[in-house]
Short mmCIF file of C-alpha atoms in Angstrom, two decimals:
data_model
loop_
_atom_site.label_atom_id
_atom_site.label_comp_id
_atom_site.label_asym_id
_atom_site.label_seq_id
_atom_site.Cartn_x
_atom_site.Cartn_y
_atom_site.Cartn_z
CA MET R 184 43.95 51.39 17.30
CA SER R 185 43.43 52.31 21.03
CA VAL R 186 40.98 50.90 23.45
CA THR R 187 39.37 52.87 26.20
CA LEU R 188 38.08 50.75 29.10
CA SER R 189 35.29 52.06 31.34
CA THR R 190 33.55 50.17 34.22
CA ILE R 191 29.87 50.34 34.56
CA ASP R 192 28.60 50.98 38.03
CA ASP R 193 24.92 50.47 37.36
CA SER R 194 22.33 50.58 34.57
CA THR R 195 21.11 54.07 34.98
CA LEU R 196 20.58 57.10 32.52
CA ALA R 197 23.36 58.93 34.68
CA GLU R 198 25.67 55.99 33.68
CA VAL R 199 24.86 56.51 29.94
CA ASP R 200 25.64 60.19 30.25
CA LYS R 201 28.94 59.39 31.76
CA GLN R 202 29.78 56.93 28.87
CA LEU R 203 28.66 59.38 26.31
CA SER R 204 31.17 61.98 27.79
CA ILE R 205 33.94 59.22 27.43
CA ILE R 206 32.91 58.44 23.86
CA ASP R 207 33.09 62.14 22.83
CA GLU R 208 36.42 62.66 24.68
CA THR R 209 38.01 59.75 23.11
CA LYS R 210 36.35 60.17 19.62
CA SER R 211 35.34 56.53 19.78
CA GLU R 212 34.28 54.79 16.45
CA PHE R 213 32.28 51.99 18.08
CA VAL R 214 31.17 50.67 21.42
CA ILE R 215 31.73 47.15 22.85
CA GLY R 216 29.50 46.10 25.87
CA MET R 217 31.15 43.19 27.79
CA GLY R 218 29.75 41.35 30.78
CA GLY R 219 26.15 40.93 32.06
CA GLY R 220 22.99 42.81 31.47
CA ARG R 221 23.98 46.11 32.91
CA PRO R 222 27.04 46.91 30.98
CA ILE R 223 25.49 45.62 27.77
CA ASP R 224 22.39 47.69 28.16
CA VAL R 225 24.43 50.83 28.91
CA ALA R 226 26.65 50.25 26.15
CA LYS R 227 23.71 49.73 23.94
CA LEU R 228 22.06 52.85 24.68
CA SER R 229 25.31 55.03 24.87
CA SER R 230 26.12 53.79 21.27
CA PHE R 231 22.73 54.47 20.07
CA ARG R 232 22.58 58.02 21.36
CA ALA R 233 26.21 58.64 20.08
CA GLY R 234 25.20 57.33 16.66
CA LEU R 235 27.89 54.54 16.84
CA ARG R 236 28.05 50.85 16.06
CA PHE R 237 27.74 48.35 19.02
CA ILE R 238 29.09 44.87 19.67
CA SER R 239 27.66 42.71 22.37
CA VAL R 240 30.16 40.35 24.32
CA PRO R 241 28.11 38.63 26.95
CA THR R 242 29.95 36.68 29.58
CA ILE R 243 26.74 35.35 31.13
CA ALA R 244 23.51 34.19 29.36
CA SER R 245 20.90 35.67 31.79
CA HIS R 246 18.41 37.35 29.47
CA ASP R 247 17.60 38.21 25.95
CA GLY R 248 18.97 41.84 26.17
CA ILE R 249 22.16 40.56 24.84
CA ALA R 250 20.94 41.35 21.29
CA SER R 251 17.65 43.09 21.64
CA SER R 252 16.91 46.56 20.34
CA ARG R 253 15.85 47.81 23.66
CA ALA R 254 17.72 48.67 26.76
CA SER R 255 16.39 48.21 30.33
CA LEU R 256 17.50 50.90 32.60
CA LYS R 257 16.67 52.28 35.96
CA GLY R 258 14.88 55.72 36.06
CA VAL R 259 14.07 57.82 38.93
CA ASN R 260 11.28 55.76 40.37
CA GLU R 261 11.12 52.58 38.06
CA ARG R 262 12.93 50.64 35.43
CA HIS R 263 12.48 51.78 31.91
CA SER R 264 12.78 49.90 28.66
CA ILE R 265 14.14 52.22 26.17
CA ALA R 266 14.37 52.02 22.28
CA ALA R 267 17.95 51.54 21.09
CA ARG R 268 19.46 49.57 18.24
CA PRO R 269 20.57 45.91 18.14
CA PRO R 270 24.26 45.08 17.99
CA ILE R 271 25.95 44.53 14.75
CA ALA R 272 27.62 41.38 16.14
CA VAL R 273 27.30 39.21 19.25
CA VAL R 274 30.48 37.48 20.47
CA ALA R 275 29.51 34.70 22.83
CA ASP R 276 32.34 32.36 23.79
CA THR R 277 30.54 29.15 24.93
CA GLU R 278 33.59 28.07 26.76
CA ILE R 279 33.17 31.16 29.06
CA LEU R 280 29.48 30.86 29.24
CA ASP R 281 29.63 27.16 30.08
CA LYS R 282 31.83 27.99 33.16
CA SER R 283 29.73 30.91 34.29
CA PRO R 284 27.57 30.31 37.35
CA TYR R 285 24.62 28.23 36.33
CA ARG R 286 22.12 30.29 38.12
CA PHE R 287 22.58 33.02 35.40
CA THR R 288 22.20 30.47 32.60
CA ALA R 289 19.04 29.12 34.24
CA ALA R 290 17.73 32.60 34.70
CA GLY R 291 18.32 33.00 30.73
CA CYS R 292 16.10 29.91 30.31
CA GLY R 293 13.54 31.35 32.65
CA ASP R 294 13.39 34.57 30.53
CA ILE R 295 12.73 32.40 27.38
CA LEU R 296 9.99 30.17 29.10
CA ALA R 297 8.23 33.48 30.05
CA LYS R 298 7.64 34.22 26.46
CA LYS R 299 4.95 31.60 26.58
CA THR R 300 2.64 33.92 28.44
CA ALA R 301 3.97 37.14 26.62
CA ILE R 302 2.72 35.59 23.33
CA LYS R 303 -0.63 34.56 24.91
CA ASP R 304 -1.09 38.13 26.07
CA TRP R 305 -0.20 39.60 22.62
CA LEU R 306 -2.81 37.35 21.05
CA LEU R 307 -5.34 38.25 23.68
CA ALA R 308 -4.73 41.98 22.92
CA TYR R 309 -5.21 41.17 19.23
CA ARG R 310 -8.50 39.49 19.92
CA LEU R 311 -10.03 41.96 22.33
CA LYS R 312 -8.36 45.11 21.26
CA TYR R 313 -7.45 44.43 17.67
CA GLU R 314 -3.66 45.34 18.47
CA PRO R 315 -1.65 44.41 15.46
CA ILE R 316 0.48 41.29 15.66
CA SER R 317 3.49 39.95 13.71
CA PRO R 318 3.01 36.25 12.94
CA THR R 319 6.73 35.93 12.08
CA ALA R 320 7.71 37.43 15.49
CA ILE R 321 5.29 35.03 17.28
CA SER R 322 6.69 32.05 15.51
CA LEU R 323 10.28 32.96 16.29
CA SER R 324 9.42 33.47 19.95
CA GLU R 325 7.42 30.26 20.06
CA MET R 326 10.45 28.46 18.62
CA THR R 327 12.73 29.71 21.42
CA VAL R 328 10.25 28.37 24.07
CA GLN R 329 10.20 25.01 22.28
CA SER R 330 13.85 24.91 22.13
CA ILE R 331 14.46 25.47 25.90
CA THR R 332 11.59 23.09 26.71
CA GLU R 333 12.73 20.17 24.44
CA ASN R 334 16.51 20.57 25.60
CA ALA R 335 15.77 21.15 29.41
CA ASN R 336 17.50 17.96 30.48
CA ILE R 337 20.62 18.54 28.52
CA ILE R 338 20.75 22.21 29.68
CA ARG R 339 20.45 20.94 33.46
CA SER R 340 23.17 18.31 32.75
CA LYS R 341 25.55 21.10 31.88
CA ALA R 342 27.06 19.00 29.12
CA GLU R 343 29.95 20.52 27.08
CA GLY R 344 28.68 23.42 25.02
CA TYR R 345 25.19 23.46 26.58
CA SER R 346 25.27 27.17 26.90
CA ARG R 347 25.04 27.44 22.91
CA LEU R 348 21.42 26.04 23.22
CA VAL R 349 20.59 28.98 25.83
CA VAL R 350 22.44 31.66 23.66
CA ASN R 351 20.75 30.64 20.49
CA ALA R 352 17.26 31.01 21.97
CA LEU R 353 18.22 34.33 23.55
CA LEU R 354 19.44 35.55 20.17
CA SER R 355 16.29 34.31 18.60
CA SER R 356 14.14 36.02 21.15
CA SER R 357 15.95 39.17 20.50
CA LEU R 358 15.35 38.85 16.74
CA ALA R 359 11.60 38.24 17.43
CA MET R 360 11.53 41.67 19.14
CA CYS R 361 13.53 43.40 16.27
CA VAL R 362 11.02 41.94 13.80
CA ALA R 363 7.98 43.06 15.72
CA GLY R 364 9.44 46.42 16.35
CA SER R 365 8.54 46.30 20.00
CA SER R 366 9.04 43.98 22.94
CA ARG R 367 5.70 42.37 22.52
CA PRO R 368 6.74 38.96 21.54
CA GLY R 369 8.95 38.65 24.58
CA SER R 370 7.32 40.73 27.32
CA GLY R 371 3.84 40.52 28.76
CA SER R 372 2.11 40.36 32.10
CA GLU R 373 4.91 38.20 33.45
CA HIS R 374 7.36 40.80 32.83
CA MET R 375 5.18 43.54 34.34
CA PHE R 376 5.01 41.34 37.45
CA SER R 377 8.81 41.20 37.64
CA HIS R 378 9.31 44.96 37.26
CA ALA R 379 6.68 45.41 40.08
CA LEU R 380 8.89 43.20 42.13
CA ASP R 381 11.93 45.14 41.23
CA GLU R 382 10.05 48.22 42.71
CA ILE R 383 8.63 46.80 45.98
CA ALA R 384 10.68 43.65 46.96
CA GLU R 385 13.36 44.10 49.66
CA LYS R 386 15.72 41.87 47.79
CA PRO R 387 14.58 41.20 44.08
CA ALA R 388 15.75 38.24 42.38
CA LEU R 389 17.31 37.76 38.82
CA HIS R 390 15.21 39.07 36.15
CA GLY R 391 14.75 35.64 34.35
CA GLU R 392 14.01 34.14 37.72
CA GLN R 393 11.27 36.53 38.46
CA THR R 394 9.59 36.53 34.94
CA ALA R 395 9.65 32.70 35.00
CA LEU R 396 7.90 32.76 38.43
CA GLY R 397 5.48 35.39 37.12
CA SER R 398 4.75 33.11 34.06
CA ILE R 399 3.67 30.28 36.30
CA ILE R 400 0.81 32.63 37.85
CA MET R 401 0.01 34.14 34.31
CA SER R 402 -0.20 30.55 32.84
CA TYR R 403 -2.83 29.86 35.39
CA LEU R 404 -4.81 33.05 34.53
CA HIS R 405 -4.80 32.09 30.92
CA GLU R 406 -5.19 28.25 31.11
CA GLY R 407 -6.03 27.27 34.58
CA GLU R 408 -3.92 24.83 36.71
CA LYS R 409 -3.07 22.62 33.76
CA GLY R 410 -1.28 25.46 32.07
CA SER R 411 0.79 26.51 35.15
CA GLN R 412 1.82 22.85 35.91
CA LYS R 413 3.40 22.53 32.38
CA GLN R 414 5.38 25.52 33.17
CA ILE R 415 6.34 24.38 36.58
CA GLU R 416 7.50 20.89 35.31
CA THR R 417 10.00 22.44 32.80
CA MET R 418 11.29 24.96 35.25
CA LYS R 419 12.04 22.16 37.79
CA ILE R 420 13.91 20.18 35.18
CA ILE R 421 16.16 23.35 34.62
CA GLY R 422 16.59 24.00 38.23
CA LEU R 423 14.64 27.32 38.47
CA PRO R 424 12.83 28.45 41.57
CA VAL R 425 9.02 27.75 41.49
CA THR R 426 8.04 29.36 44.66
CA ALA R 427 8.59 32.87 46.25
CA LYS R 428 10.32 31.20 49.24
CA GLU R 429 12.93 29.63 46.99
CA LEU R 430 13.57 33.08 45.37
CA GLY R 431 13.88 34.70 48.84
CA LEU R 432 10.72 36.81 48.32
CA LYS R 433 7.94 37.25 50.81
CA ASP R 434 4.44 36.33 50.19
CA LYS R 435 3.12 39.69 50.60
CA GLU R 436 5.55 41.08 48.04
CA VAL R 437 4.14 38.70 45.50
CA ILE R 438 0.58 39.58 46.23
CA LYS R 439 1.41 43.30 46.02
CA ALA R 440 3.29 42.85 42.82
CA LEU R 441 0.44 41.14 41.34
CA GLU R 442 -1.96 43.92 42.41
CA ILE R 443 0.03 46.65 40.83
CA ALA R 444 1.63 44.86 37.81
CA HIS R 445 -1.08 46.28 35.28
CA LYS R 446 0.10 49.75 36.19
CA ILE R 447 3.79 49.28 35.15
CA ARG R 448 3.09 50.03 31.59
CA GLN R 449 0.39 50.78 29.09
CA ARG R 450 0.19 47.33 27.59
CA PHE R 451 -2.96 45.14 27.48
CA THR R 452 -2.49 41.60 29.09
CA ILE R 453 -4.36 38.98 30.88
CA LEU R 454 -4.26 41.44 33.85
CA GLY R 455 -6.66 43.74 32.04
CA SER R 456 -6.86 47.38 32.76
CA ASP R 457 -7.86 47.14 36.35
CA GLY R 458 -5.47 44.36 37.36
CA LEU R 459 -6.25 41.68 39.92
CA THR R 460 -8.08 42.21 43.16
CA HIS R 461 -6.37 41.37 46.49
CA GLU R 462 -8.50 38.13 46.68
CA ALA R 463 -7.62 37.17 43.03
CA ALA R 464 -4.13 37.66 43.60
CA ILE R 465 -4.00 35.55 46.71
CA ASN R 466 -6.00 32.78 44.95
CA ALA R 467 -3.81 32.74 41.89
CA ALA R 468 -0.58 32.56 44.00
CA LEU R 469 -1.91 29.91 46.25
CA LYS R 470 -3.41 27.74 43.41
CA THR R 471 -0.05 27.66 41.52
CA GLY R 472 1.93 27.02 44.83
CA VAL R 473 4.06 30.06 44.30
CA ILE R 474 2.99 30.96 47.98
CA SER R 475 1.76 28.69 50.52
#
């Protein structure tokens, strides 16, 4: 059996087309995505469009895309989440993951903690818009949040095998989305905020860092200061940034992202149909300490 190696330059549709050409030329029988989010997302969509099986081999645990049924790719003007197919197997070597830069693993934790507000948004959409929900998917997603929250100190200590806790949570989150048939149990207003930052920020941070930061503000919108403080406490234990400054973001970028987040996709969340006013965005960011 021969193996064809191809390096992914970026997570774009053009890159997918390039990989599809290679798959066709080599008559490949299956596709392996190895590395971080970009190569795995490209491999996932390439294999799906080629009608081939896909194996995911993450070398960092930075977000739940390692086993989800969706691929996050850069389009012409924005980042798109495109339906694909989950991998038939995930090979995650915890010895490799334990040695990877901790910032990526912390970002993976942030992506999981952000599910807290994604679930609240979904339930809100059910109550206000009677959008169908999946109790099983919600339970799975809640379980991942609980796992990271309860093991935050172990994760921060970087004890041997600590990455297994994070990978298990990421896999369960991916499974929740597969059960739901959409990204609803894992993506809400906090993810829309992150995607908005990707569009406007001069130097966007990691996906999990941005969604976690967004979840602080969205927790405030859902529950007030009590809700946001709970999120901040867990994030601090793990070592996640809890302010725009710590993430290298400008205050004005955070405010702008909050104002336009509701336009990112057609999904009902705590942001509503009209989004936050400029004054409300400033107030929420100030009240949570995200900006000062």
